[in-house]
Short mmCIF file of C-alpha atoms in Angstrom, two decimals:
data_model
loop_
_atom_site.label_atom_id
_atom_site.label_comp_id
_atom_site.label_asym_id
_atom_site.label_seq_id
_atom_site.Cartn_x
_atom_site.Cartn_y
_atom_site.Cartn_z
CA MET Z 1 -7.90 -17.66 -6.45
CA ASN Z 2 -5.33 -15.41 -8.21
CA ARG Z 3 -7.52 -15.18 -11.26
CA SER Z 4 -10.46 -14.22 -9.05
CA LYS Z 5 -8.40 -11.47 -7.42
CA GLN Z 6 -7.29 -10.22 -10.75
CA LYS Z 7 -10.80 -9.98 -12.00
CA VAL Z 8 -11.84 -8.00 -8.92
CA SER Z 9 -8.84 -5.66 -9.19
CA LYS Z 10 -9.50 -5.16 -12.82
CA ARG Z 11 -13.18 -4.27 -12.09
CA TYR Z 12 -12.07 -1.68 -9.58
CA PHE Z 13 -9.49 -0.31 -11.98
CA LEU Z 14 -12.00 0.06 -14.76
CA PHE Z 15 -14.45 1.75 -12.36
CA PHE Z 16 -11.91 4.22 -11.10
CA ARG Z 17 -10.76 5.01 -14.63
CA ARG Z 18 -14.34 5.65 -15.69
CA ILE Z 19 -14.93 7.85 -12.59
CA GLY Z 20 -11.75 9.82 -13.38
CA PHE Z 21 -12.84 10.46 -16.94
CA LEU Z 22 -16.24 11.67 -15.75
CA PHE Z 23 -14.50 14.01 -13.26
CA VAL Z 24 -12.48 15.57 -16.05
CA LEU Z 25 -15.64 15.92 -18.22
CA GLY Z 26 -17.25 17.69 -15.27
CA LEU Z 27 -14.35 20.14 -14.97
CA ILE Z 28 -14.58 20.90 -18.69
CA HIS Z 29 -18.28 21.41 -18.40
CA THR Z 30 -17.78 23.75 -15.48
CA PHE Z 31 -15.69 26.07 -17.64
CA TYR Z 32 -18.28 26.54 -20.42
CA ALA Z 33 -21.58 26.01 -18.58
CA PRO Z 34 -23.69 29.16 -18.38
CA PRO Z 35 -23.84 31.00 -14.98
CA GLY Z 36 -26.34 29.32 -12.69
CA ILE Z 37 -25.77 25.85 -14.13
CA ASN Z 38 -24.04 23.77 -11.56
CA ASP Z 39 -22.10 20.70 -12.83
CA VAL Z 40 -23.13 17.37 -11.39
CA LEU Z 41 -20.50 15.10 -12.99
CA THR Z 42 -17.75 16.23 -10.63
CA VAL Z 43 -19.97 15.56 -7.61
CA TYR Z 44 -20.97 12.21 -9.10
CA ALA Z 45 -17.36 11.29 -9.72
CA VAL Z 46 -16.21 12.20 -6.16
CA LEU Z 47 -19.11 10.42 -4.56
CA GLY Z 48 -18.54 7.49 -6.90
CA LEU Z 49 -15.18 6.91 -5.25
CA PHE Z 50 -17.01 6.07 -2.01
CA MET Z 51 -19.38 3.77 -3.89
CA ALA Z 52 -16.49 1.29 -4.26
CA MET Z 53 -16.68 0.58 -0.48
CA PHE Z 54 -20.10 -0.97 -0.95
CA PHE Z 55 -19.43 -3.19 -3.93
CA LYS Z 56 -18.74 -6.27 -1.78
CA LEU Z 57 -21.64 -5.77 0.61
CA ASN Z 58 -24.77 -7.79 0.12
CA LYS Z 59 -27.98 -6.19 -1.09
CA TRP Z 60 -29.66 -5.97 2.27
CA SER Z 61 -26.70 -4.23 3.82
CA ASN Z 62 -26.68 -1.70 1.03
CA PHE Z 63 -30.37 -1.26 1.39
CA ILE Z 64 -29.93 -0.37 5.09
CA VAL Z 65 -27.23 2.01 4.23
CA THR Z 66 -29.38 3.62 1.60
CA MET Z 67 -32.28 4.13 4.01
CA MET Z 68 -29.91 5.57 6.56
CA LEU Z 69 -28.61 8.06 4.02
CA ILE Z 70 -32.09 9.10 3.10
CA ALA Z 71 -33.06 9.55 6.77
CA LEU Z 72 -29.84 11.50 7.36
CA SER Z 73 -30.53 13.92 4.48
CA ILE Z 74 -34.01 14.59 5.76
CA ILE Z 75 -33.18 14.85 9.44
CA THR Z 76 -30.30 17.25 8.91
CA ALA Z 77 -32.52 19.41 6.68
CA PHE Z 78 -35.16 19.54 9.41
CA CYS Z 79 -32.45 20.56 11.96
CA GLN Z 80 -31.99 23.82 10.11
CA PRO Z 81 -33.36 26.90 11.86
CA TYR Z 82 -36.74 28.05 10.48
CA TYR Z 83 -35.66 31.72 10.49
CA GLY Z 84 -32.37 33.28 9.79
CA GLU Z 85 -29.34 31.94 8.01
CA ARG Z 86 -28.96 28.22 7.44
CA ILE Z 87 -26.17 26.30 9.19
CA GLU Z 88 -23.55 25.62 6.52
CA TRP Z 89 -22.31 22.25 7.72
CA LEU Z 90 -25.80 20.93 8.01
CA THR Z 91 -26.59 22.04 4.41
CA ILE Z 92 -23.54 20.35 3.07
CA LEU Z 93 -24.20 17.10 4.99
CA SER Z 94 -27.82 17.09 3.89
CA ASP Z 95 -26.92 17.67 0.23
CA LEU Z 96 -24.14 15.11 0.15
CA SER Z 97 -26.21 12.40 1.88
CA LYS Z 98 -29.12 13.08 -0.45
CA TRP Z 99 -27.01 12.73 -3.63
CA PHE Z 100 -25.22 9.72 -2.34
CA SER Z 101 -28.41 8.13 -1.18
CA LEU Z 102 -29.81 8.41 -4.77
CA MET Z 103 -26.62 6.79 -6.16
CA MET Z 104 -26.84 4.00 -3.61
CA LEU Z 105 -30.52 3.52 -4.36
CA GLY Z 106 -29.76 2.90 -8.02
CA PHE Z 107 -26.98 0.52 -7.13
CA THR Z 108 -29.07 -1.32 -4.61
CA MET Z 109 -32.01 -1.69 -6.98
CA GLY Z 110 -29.61 -3.32 -9.42
CA GLN Z 111 -28.49 -5.79 -6.76
CA PHE Z 112 -32.17 -6.64 -6.03
CA LYS Z 113 -32.62 -7.05 -9.84
CA PHE Z 114 -35.56 -4.77 -9.68
CA PHE Z 115 -35.30 -3.81 -13.31
CA GLU Z 116 -35.51 -7.41 -14.47
CA ASN Z 117 -39.07 -8.21 -15.50
CA ILE Z 118 -40.12 -4.85 -14.08
CA TYR Z 119 -43.52 -5.08 -15.76
CA GLY Z 120 -44.23 -8.17 -13.76
CA LYS Z 121 -44.04 -6.18 -10.52
CA LEU Z 122 -46.99 -3.93 -11.55
CA LYS Z 123 -49.01 -4.88 -8.44
CA TYR Z 124 -46.25 -3.95 -6.06
CA VAL Z 125 -45.53 -0.72 -7.95
CA SER Z 126 -49.16 0.26 -7.79
CA MET Z 127 -49.32 -0.44 -4.01
CA PHE Z 128 -46.16 1.57 -3.55
CA LEU Z 129 -47.62 4.45 -5.55
CA LEU Z 130 -50.81 4.47 -3.53
CA VAL Z 131 -48.79 4.59 -0.25
CA ILE Z 132 -46.57 7.41 -1.58
CA ILE Z 133 -49.67 9.49 -2.68
CA CYS Z 134 -51.25 9.06 0.75
CA THR Z 135 -48.02 10.01 2.43
CA TYR Z 136 -47.73 13.08 0.29
CA VAL Z 137 -51.28 14.12 1.11
CA ILE Z 138 -50.67 13.76 4.79
CA LEU Z 139 -47.42 15.70 4.53
CA LEU Z 140 -49.18 18.59 2.81
CA PHE Z 141 -51.86 18.62 5.46
CA VAL Z 142 -49.24 18.64 8.24
CA ARG Z 143 -47.34 21.41 6.58
CA THR Z 144 -50.41 23.65 6.45
CA SER Z 145 -51.13 22.87 10.11
CA ILE Z 146 -47.73 23.44 11.69
CA ASP Z 147 -44.48 25.17 10.78
CA ILE Z 148 -42.07 22.84 9.01
CA THR Z 149 -38.51 23.73 8.16
CA PRO Z 150 -38.54 24.53 4.41
CA GLY Z 151 -35.36 22.57 3.75
CA GLY Z 152 -36.62 19.52 5.46
CA PHE Z 153 -39.92 19.59 3.60
CA GLU Z 154 -38.11 20.11 0.23
CA ASN Z 155 -35.85 17.12 0.79
CA LEU Z 156 -38.77 14.94 1.82
CA GLU Z 157 -40.85 16.22 -1.03
CA ASP Z 158 -38.04 15.45 -3.57
CA TYR Z 159 -37.95 11.82 -2.51
CA ILE Z 160 -41.75 11.45 -2.54
CA VAL Z 161 -42.35 13.21 -5.87
CA SER Z 162 -39.48 11.42 -7.65
CA SER Z 163 -40.91 8.07 -6.37
CA MET Z 164 -44.31 9.04 -7.67
CA MET Z 165 -43.04 9.98 -11.09
CA PHE Z 166 -40.97 6.74 -11.32
CA SER Z 167 -43.92 4.64 -10.30
CA ILE Z 168 -46.38 6.37 -12.67
CA LEU Z 169 -43.97 6.05 -15.58
CA ILE Z 170 -43.69 2.25 -14.98
CA ILE Z 171 -47.51 1.95 -14.89
CA ILE Z 172 -47.94 4.13 -18.00
CA LEU Z 173 -45.40 1.99 -19.94
CA GLN Z 174 -47.76 -0.97 -19.57
CA TRP Z 175 -49.61 0.35 -22.65
CA ASP Z 176 -48.07 -0.20 -26.09
CA ARG Z 177 -49.20 3.19 -27.31
CA ALA Z 178 -47.44 4.90 -24.42
CA LYS Z 179 -44.23 3.03 -25.31
CA VAL Z 180 -44.49 4.36 -28.85
CA LEU Z 181 -45.16 7.89 -27.76
CA LEU Z 182 -42.36 7.93 -25.24
CA SER Z 183 -39.85 6.01 -27.40
CA PRO Z 184 -37.95 9.25 -28.39
CA ILE Z 185 -37.21 9.84 -24.73
CA LYS Z 186 -35.62 6.39 -24.53
CA PHE Z 187 -33.14 7.47 -27.24
CA TYR Z 188 -32.52 10.65 -25.32
CA GLY Z 189 -31.70 8.69 -22.20
CA GLN Z 190 -29.36 6.36 -24.04
CA MET Z 191 -27.29 9.45 -24.90
CA SER Z 192 -27.74 11.10 -21.49
CA LEU Z 193 -24.12 12.09 -21.06
CA THR Z 194 -23.82 13.58 -24.59
CA ASN Z 195 -27.09 15.44 -24.13
CA TYR Z 196 -26.19 16.67 -20.66
CA LEU Z 197 -22.97 18.36 -22.06
CA ALA Z 198 -24.73 19.47 -25.22
CA GLN Z 199 -27.65 21.23 -23.50
CA SER Z 200 -25.31 23.71 -21.83
CA ALA Z 201 -23.69 24.47 -25.18
CA LEU Z 202 -27.08 24.96 -26.75
CA LEU Z 203 -28.21 27.09 -23.85
CA ILE Z 204 -25.31 29.53 -24.60
CA VAL Z 205 -26.20 29.66 -28.30
CA PHE Z 206 -29.94 30.22 -27.71
CA SER Z 207 -29.30 32.81 -24.98
CA TYR Z 208 -27.71 35.08 -27.68
CA ILE Z 209 -30.81 34.61 -29.88
CA ILE Z 210 -33.58 34.78 -27.32
CA SER Z 211 -33.57 37.25 -24.41
CA ILE Z 212 -33.80 35.36 -21.12
CA VAL Z 213 -37.08 36.05 -19.41
CA PRO Z 214 -39.22 33.45 -17.63
CA ILE Z 215 -41.54 32.70 -20.62
CA ASN Z 216 -38.63 32.70 -23.07
CA SER Z 217 -36.62 30.37 -20.73
CA LEU Z 218 -39.47 27.90 -20.89
CA ILE Z 219 -39.61 28.13 -24.64
CA MET Z 220 -35.87 27.73 -24.85
CA CYS Z 221 -36.03 24.68 -22.59
CA PHE Z 222 -38.59 22.99 -24.94
CA ILE Z 223 -36.61 23.87 -28.09
CA ILE Z 224 -33.28 22.62 -26.68
CA HIS Z 225 -34.77 19.27 -25.54
CA ALA Z 226 -36.68 18.92 -28.77
CA VAL Z 227 -33.41 19.34 -30.71
CA LEU Z 228 -31.59 16.91 -28.47
CA ILE Z 229 -34.34 14.29 -28.70
CA ALA Z 230 -34.39 14.55 -32.53
CA PHE Z 231 -30.61 14.38 -32.64
CA SER Z 232 -30.48 11.34 -30.35
CA THR Z 233 -33.23 9.57 -32.39
CA VAL Z 234 -31.38 10.05 -35.66
CA TRP Z 235 -27.89 9.31 -34.28
CA LEU Z 236 -28.92 6.00 -32.73
CA LYS Z 237 -30.26 4.88 -36.07
CA PHE Z 238 -26.76 4.67 -37.30
CA TYR Z 239 -24.66 4.23 -34.14
CA ASN Z 240 -24.89 2.10 -31.03
CA MET Z 241 -24.05 4.85 -28.57
CA GLY Z 242 -23.65 8.63 -28.37
CA PRO Z 243 -20.24 10.25 -29.17
CA VAL Z 244 -19.37 11.09 -25.55
CA GLU Z 245 -20.52 7.64 -24.37
CA LEU Z 246 -18.23 6.17 -27.02
CA ILE Z 247 -15.22 8.20 -25.80
CA LEU Z 248 -15.99 7.14 -22.19
CA ARG Z 249 -16.21 3.43 -23.19
CA CYS Z 250 -13.02 3.59 -25.19
CA PHE Z 251 -11.17 5.32 -22.31
CA THR Z 252 -12.61 2.88 -19.70
CA TYR Z 253 -11.48 -0.21 -21.58
CA TRP Z 254 -8.57 1.43 -23.27
CA SER Z 255 -9.55 -0.02 -26.63
CA ILE Z 256 -11.30 1.03 -29.85
CA VAL Z 257 -15.02 0.10 -29.55
CA PRO Z 258 -16.92 -0.27 -32.81
CA ASN Z 259 -19.89 2.04 -32.78
CA GLN Z 260 -21.44 2.00 -36.29
CA LYS Z 261 -24.45 -0.26 -36.59
CA MET Z 262 -24.12 -3.08 -39.03
CA LYS Z 263 -26.48 -2.94 -41.90
CA LYS Z 264 -28.89 -5.88 -42.07
CA PRO Z 265 -28.34 -7.98 -45.20
CA PHE Z 266 -31.10 -7.67 -47.71
CA VAL Z 267 -32.99 -10.91 -48.23
CA ALA Z 268 -35.02 -11.25 -51.38
CA SER Z 269 -38.44 -12.71 -50.88
#
């Protein structure tokens, strides 16, 4: 029993240490991020503290909490006045519940083991995608027919569009050729923390080179992400994780984590 309690307390300790490090990274990012770029790491870290309350709940309880948060974010957005200034506390409540619902959604999907044998769930994903598309079409029709609070529609649209993109990506990845074409994005995702911090730094550099107008901003976006994808692909050929991910891992477990990939021994034929 004591060992079990020690394991649980250690798990929470590691989680809070990880969250604390991400919060500090977010503060650092806030100082050098270009104007208009809002940091998400600090928000993620603060909301992550509340995630600990749901670790011991079963998956169905967390699923209900997630659905309630999604509903809360949409309802509070719809409660905003159509004309005039928005109500500040409703905006904050809507945004916080939206961000927290997405975090809870990822955690709950992990509890349901959704990502295990995900390609075996193609039938259910296709059915879900069909329902989402129909819902989106109906929503667009309703919006053109009656006045809908912009904030409420935007929140609802965010959930629907992100669900559509996620489902389409799963279906596309059924084909081997698609997996090959999208493999660089996989490396980009494995170094998401490094790339998130690096893109702000690159944005500062490129803003001095290219004048910021809409078309140039689009070009700059493609260049920055192309550079980061290439960097991630090359880096992960030699190392197991990105540099910032390595620092985070070392700080979380308070130990040196080997990162360089072991060379495969040459076997003569």
